[in-house]
């Protein structure tokens, strides 16, 4: 049909399904280079420990325990960041809602599976950036999509079990809604 390979590739990358799949595959490829035994922050480690505790405890009991509870009753030295004694349980997370969709993924594939939630959030954020760019005058918004998806903190958020990407996606889509209401 006369189109060069570069033009065909560029055209394909402007299809939302293809763009989402490519960005998702980039995230998966980058994630496979990371060590699942490490975490970017203590917050991520606490979420992982909560999911492991729920699995070990046979349900939604995310009590991670504390071996030094008698000597450190307020948990200041608990090895899991910001763990709190609630009732008789040591709870290591402050954002419980994020664990709800993660639990079935954890059961299927552990840490590598729960990070898919963050990847979905990052792809959704990139699409929100595209939508915002279009509403602000960009012809198609694809530059915003690829810039936000690949070279902003959103790319890092896709690689760790954080709720940051989902929260950012919700806020960015909220901006899209506000821009639509202002028109």
Tab-separated table of C-alpha atoms in Angstrom:
chain	number	residue	atom	x	y	z
A	1	UNK	CA	0.000	0.000	0.000
A	2	UNK	CA	3.011	2.286	-0.208
A	3	UNK	CA	3.410	2.979	3.507
A	4	UNK	CA	6.875	2.520	4.937
A	5	UNK	CA	7.435	0.206	7.893
A	6	UNK	CA	7.938	3.234	10.147
A	7	UNK	CA	4.659	4.772	9.006
A	8	UNK	CA	2.802	1.493	9.569
A	9	UNK	CA	4.340	1.172	13.037
A	10	UNK	CA	3.460	4.774	13.875
A	11	UNK	CA	-0.085	4.224	12.679
A	12	UNK	CA	-0.434	1.043	14.733
A	13	UNK	CA	0.867	2.782	17.874
A	14	UNK	CA	-1.932	5.335	17.510
A	15	UNK	CA	-4.561	2.666	18.055
A	16	UNK	CA	-5.545	2.663	21.743
A	17	UNK	CA	-5.544	-1.129	22.132
A	18	UNK	CA	-2.121	-1.436	20.501
A	19	UNK	CA	-0.721	1.482	22.512
A	20	UNK	CA	-2.022	-0.024	25.760
A	21	UNK	CA	-0.593	-3.433	24.912
A	22	UNK	CA	2.813	-2.005	23.967
A	23	UNK	CA	3.052	0.110	27.125
A	24	UNK	CA	1.939	-2.836	29.237
A	25	UNK	CA	4.565	-5.081	27.593
A	26	UNK	CA	7.256	-2.451	28.224
A	27	UNK	CA	6.276	-2.423	31.900
A	28	UNK	CA	6.327	-6.217	32.087
A	29	UNK	CA	9.742	-6.314	30.407
A	30	UNK	CA	11.156	-3.715	32.791
A	31	UNK	CA	9.610	-5.464	35.779
A	32	UNK	CA	11.174	-8.782	34.803
A	33	UNK	CA	14.558	-7.097	35.264
A	34	UNK	CA	13.782	-6.352	38.908
A	35	UNK	CA	14.266	-8.629	41.880
A	36	UNK	CA	10.908	-9.702	43.393
A	37	UNK	CA	12.654	-10.246	46.741
A	38	UNK	CA	13.358	-6.520	47.061
A	39	UNK	CA	11.107	-3.512	47.207
A	40	UNK	CA	11.388	0.136	46.341
A	41	UNK	CA	10.128	1.236	49.730
A	42	UNK	CA	9.230	-0.047	53.140
A	43	UNK	CA	5.587	0.695	52.313
A	44	UNK	CA	5.701	-1.870	49.499
A	45	UNK	CA	7.330	-4.401	51.804
A	46	UNK	CA	4.548	-3.932	54.337
A	47	UNK	CA	1.855	-4.528	51.720
A	48	UNK	CA	3.611	-7.694	50.563
A	49	UNK	CA	3.969	-8.866	54.165
A	50	UNK	CA	0.243	-8.262	54.717
A	51	UNK	CA	-0.673	-10.367	51.675
A	52	UNK	CA	1.697	-13.126	52.767
A	53	UNK	CA	0.235	-13.021	56.294
A	54	UNK	CA	-3.299	-13.306	54.896
A	55	UNK	CA	-2.252	-16.349	52.902
A	56	UNK	CA	-0.434	-17.873	55.887
A	57	UNK	CA	-3.345	-17.129	58.233
A	58	UNK	CA	-5.934	-18.574	55.833
A	59	UNK	CA	-8.097	-15.599	54.894
A	60	UNK	CA	-8.233	-11.866	55.522
A	61	UNK	CA	-6.227	-11.942	58.746
A	62	UNK	CA	-3.240	-9.720	57.928
A	63	UNK	CA	-1.730	-9.933	61.414
A	64	UNK	CA	2.034	-10.037	60.848
A	65	UNK	CA	2.794	-10.518	64.545
A	66	UNK	CA	5.740	-9.074	66.420
A	67	UNK	CA	8.315	-11.211	68.163
A	68	UNK	CA	9.399	-8.348	70.472
A	69	UNK	CA	5.910	-7.192	71.475
A	70	UNK	CA	6.544	-7.668	75.202
A	71	UNK	CA	9.610	-5.410	75.150
A	72	UNK	CA	8.278	-2.896	72.591
A	73	UNK	CA	4.559	-2.671	73.282
A	74	UNK	CA	3.972	0.353	71.022
A	75	UNK	CA	5.860	-1.190	68.086
A	76	UNK	CA	8.383	1.596	67.552
A	77	UNK	CA	10.986	-0.957	66.517
A	78	UNK	CA	8.694	-3.243	64.531
A	79	UNK	CA	10.621	-4.267	61.413
A	80	UNK	CA	7.668	-3.552	59.124
A	81	UNK	CA	7.293	0.190	58.644
A	82	UNK	CA	4.368	1.833	60.397
A	83	UNK	CA	2.918	-1.418	61.789
A	84	UNK	CA	0.244	-0.757	64.386
A	85	UNK	CA	-1.246	-2.870	67.113
A	86	UNK	CA	-4.987	-2.942	66.452
A	87	UNK	CA	-6.761	-5.120	68.981
A	88	UNK	CA	-4.521	-8.154	69.234
A	89	UNK	CA	-3.169	-7.903	65.673
A	90	UNK	CA	-0.129	-6.179	64.235
A	91	UNK	CA	-1.334	-4.525	61.024
A	92	UNK	CA	1.419	-3.334	58.657
A	93	UNK	CA	-0.564	-1.279	56.145
A	94	UNK	CA	-2.584	1.896	56.119
A	95	UNK	CA	-4.310	1.404	52.754
A	96	UNK	CA	-6.354	-1.745	53.143
A	97	UNK	CA	-8.583	-1.209	50.067
A	98	UNK	CA	-5.637	-1.803	47.738
A	99	UNK	CA	-5.174	-5.271	49.207
A	100	UNK	CA	-8.699	-6.371	48.247
A	101	UNK	CA	-8.125	-6.638	44.468
A	102	UNK	CA	-4.558	-7.772	45.101
A	103	UNK	CA	-5.443	-10.820	47.203
A	104	UNK	CA	-6.724	-13.027	44.354
A	105	UNK	CA	-3.756	-12.032	42.201
A	106	UNK	CA	-1.411	-12.872	45.089
A	107	UNK	CA	-2.981	-16.324	45.327
A	108	UNK	CA	-2.401	-16.886	41.605
A	109	UNK	CA	1.109	-15.522	41.185
A	110	UNK	CA	2.477	-13.795	44.260
A	111	UNK	CA	4.327	-10.516	43.947
A	112	UNK	CA	4.739	-10.710	40.187
A	113	UNK	CA	0.957	-10.922	39.784
A	114	UNK	CA	-0.049	-8.121	42.168
A	115	UNK	CA	2.169	-5.649	40.349
A	116	UNK	CA	-0.194	-6.008	37.392
A	117	UNK	CA	-2.569	-3.696	39.303
A	118	UNK	CA	0.057	-0.967	39.311
A	119	UNK	CA	0.717	-1.506	35.613
A	120	UNK	CA	-2.961	-1.166	34.771
A	121	UNK	CA	-3.055	2.055	36.807
A	122	UNK	CA	-0.060	3.443	34.930
A	123	UNK	CA	-1.571	2.649	31.532
A	124	UNK	CA	-4.814	4.315	32.661
A	125	UNK	CA	-2.819	7.371	33.778
A	126	UNK	CA	-1.100	7.583	30.394
A	127	UNK	CA	-4.489	7.489	28.657
A	128	UNK	CA	-5.736	10.222	30.990
A	129	UNK	CA	-2.711	12.338	30.032
A	130	UNK	CA	-3.611	11.828	26.396
A	131	UNK	CA	-7.217	12.846	27.082
A	132	UNK	CA	-6.103	15.972	28.958
A	133	UNK	CA	-3.718	16.926	26.147
A	134	UNK	CA	-6.496	16.545	23.580
A	135	UNK	CA	-8.831	18.712	25.626
A	136	UNK	CA	-6.126	21.351	25.914
A	137	UNK	CA	-5.603	21.509	22.157
A	138	UNK	CA	-3.280	18.685	21.105
A	139	UNK	CA	-4.304	17.150	17.810
A	140	UNK	CA	-4.181	13.579	19.097
A	141	UNK	CA	-2.447	13.562	22.505
A	142	UNK	CA	-0.170	10.621	21.757
A	143	UNK	CA	2.965	12.511	22.758
A	144	UNK	CA	1.476	13.058	26.212
A	145	UNK	CA	0.540	9.380	26.421
A	146	UNK	CA	4.048	8.135	25.643
A	147	UNK	CA	5.835	10.788	27.708
A	148	UNK	CA	3.735	10.157	30.808
A	149	UNK	CA	3.749	6.407	30.307
A	150	UNK	CA	7.464	6.004	29.686
A	151	UNK	CA	9.480	8.872	31.179
A	152	UNK	CA	7.521	10.166	34.152
A	153	UNK	CA	7.208	8.752	37.670
A	154	UNK	CA	4.224	6.816	36.323
A	155	UNK	CA	6.706	4.368	34.776
A	156	UNK	CA	8.241	3.721	38.207
A	157	UNK	CA	4.794	3.398	39.781
A	158	UNK	CA	4.049	0.624	37.271
A	159	UNK	CA	6.913	-1.487	38.582
A	160	UNK	CA	6.079	-1.637	42.278
A	161	UNK	CA	3.112	-2.753	44.343
A	162	UNK	CA	1.921	0.758	45.140
A	163	UNK	CA	-1.499	2.280	44.828
A	164	UNK	CA	0.135	5.430	43.411
A	165	UNK	CA	-0.595	4.659	39.766
A	166	UNK	CA	-4.249	3.882	40.434
A	167	UNK	CA	-4.662	6.988	42.581
A	168	UNK	CA	-2.995	9.127	39.938
A	169	UNK	CA	-5.168	7.609	37.211
A	170	UNK	CA	-8.318	8.402	39.194
A	171	UNK	CA	-7.191	11.987	39.793
A	172	UNK	CA	-6.169	12.508	36.158
A	173	UNK	CA	-9.466	11.123	34.880
A	174	UNK	CA	-11.150	13.473	37.356
A	175	UNK	CA	-9.354	16.348	35.627
A	176	UNK	CA	-10.641	15.055	32.290
A	177	UNK	CA	-14.169	15.060	33.690
A	178	UNK	CA	-13.755	18.604	35.010
A	179	UNK	CA	-12.430	19.806	31.660
A	180	UNK	CA	-15.420	18.200	29.955
A	181	UNK	CA	-17.819	19.889	32.380
A	182	UNK	CA	-16.166	23.269	31.772
A	183	UNK	CA	-16.780	23.092	27.999
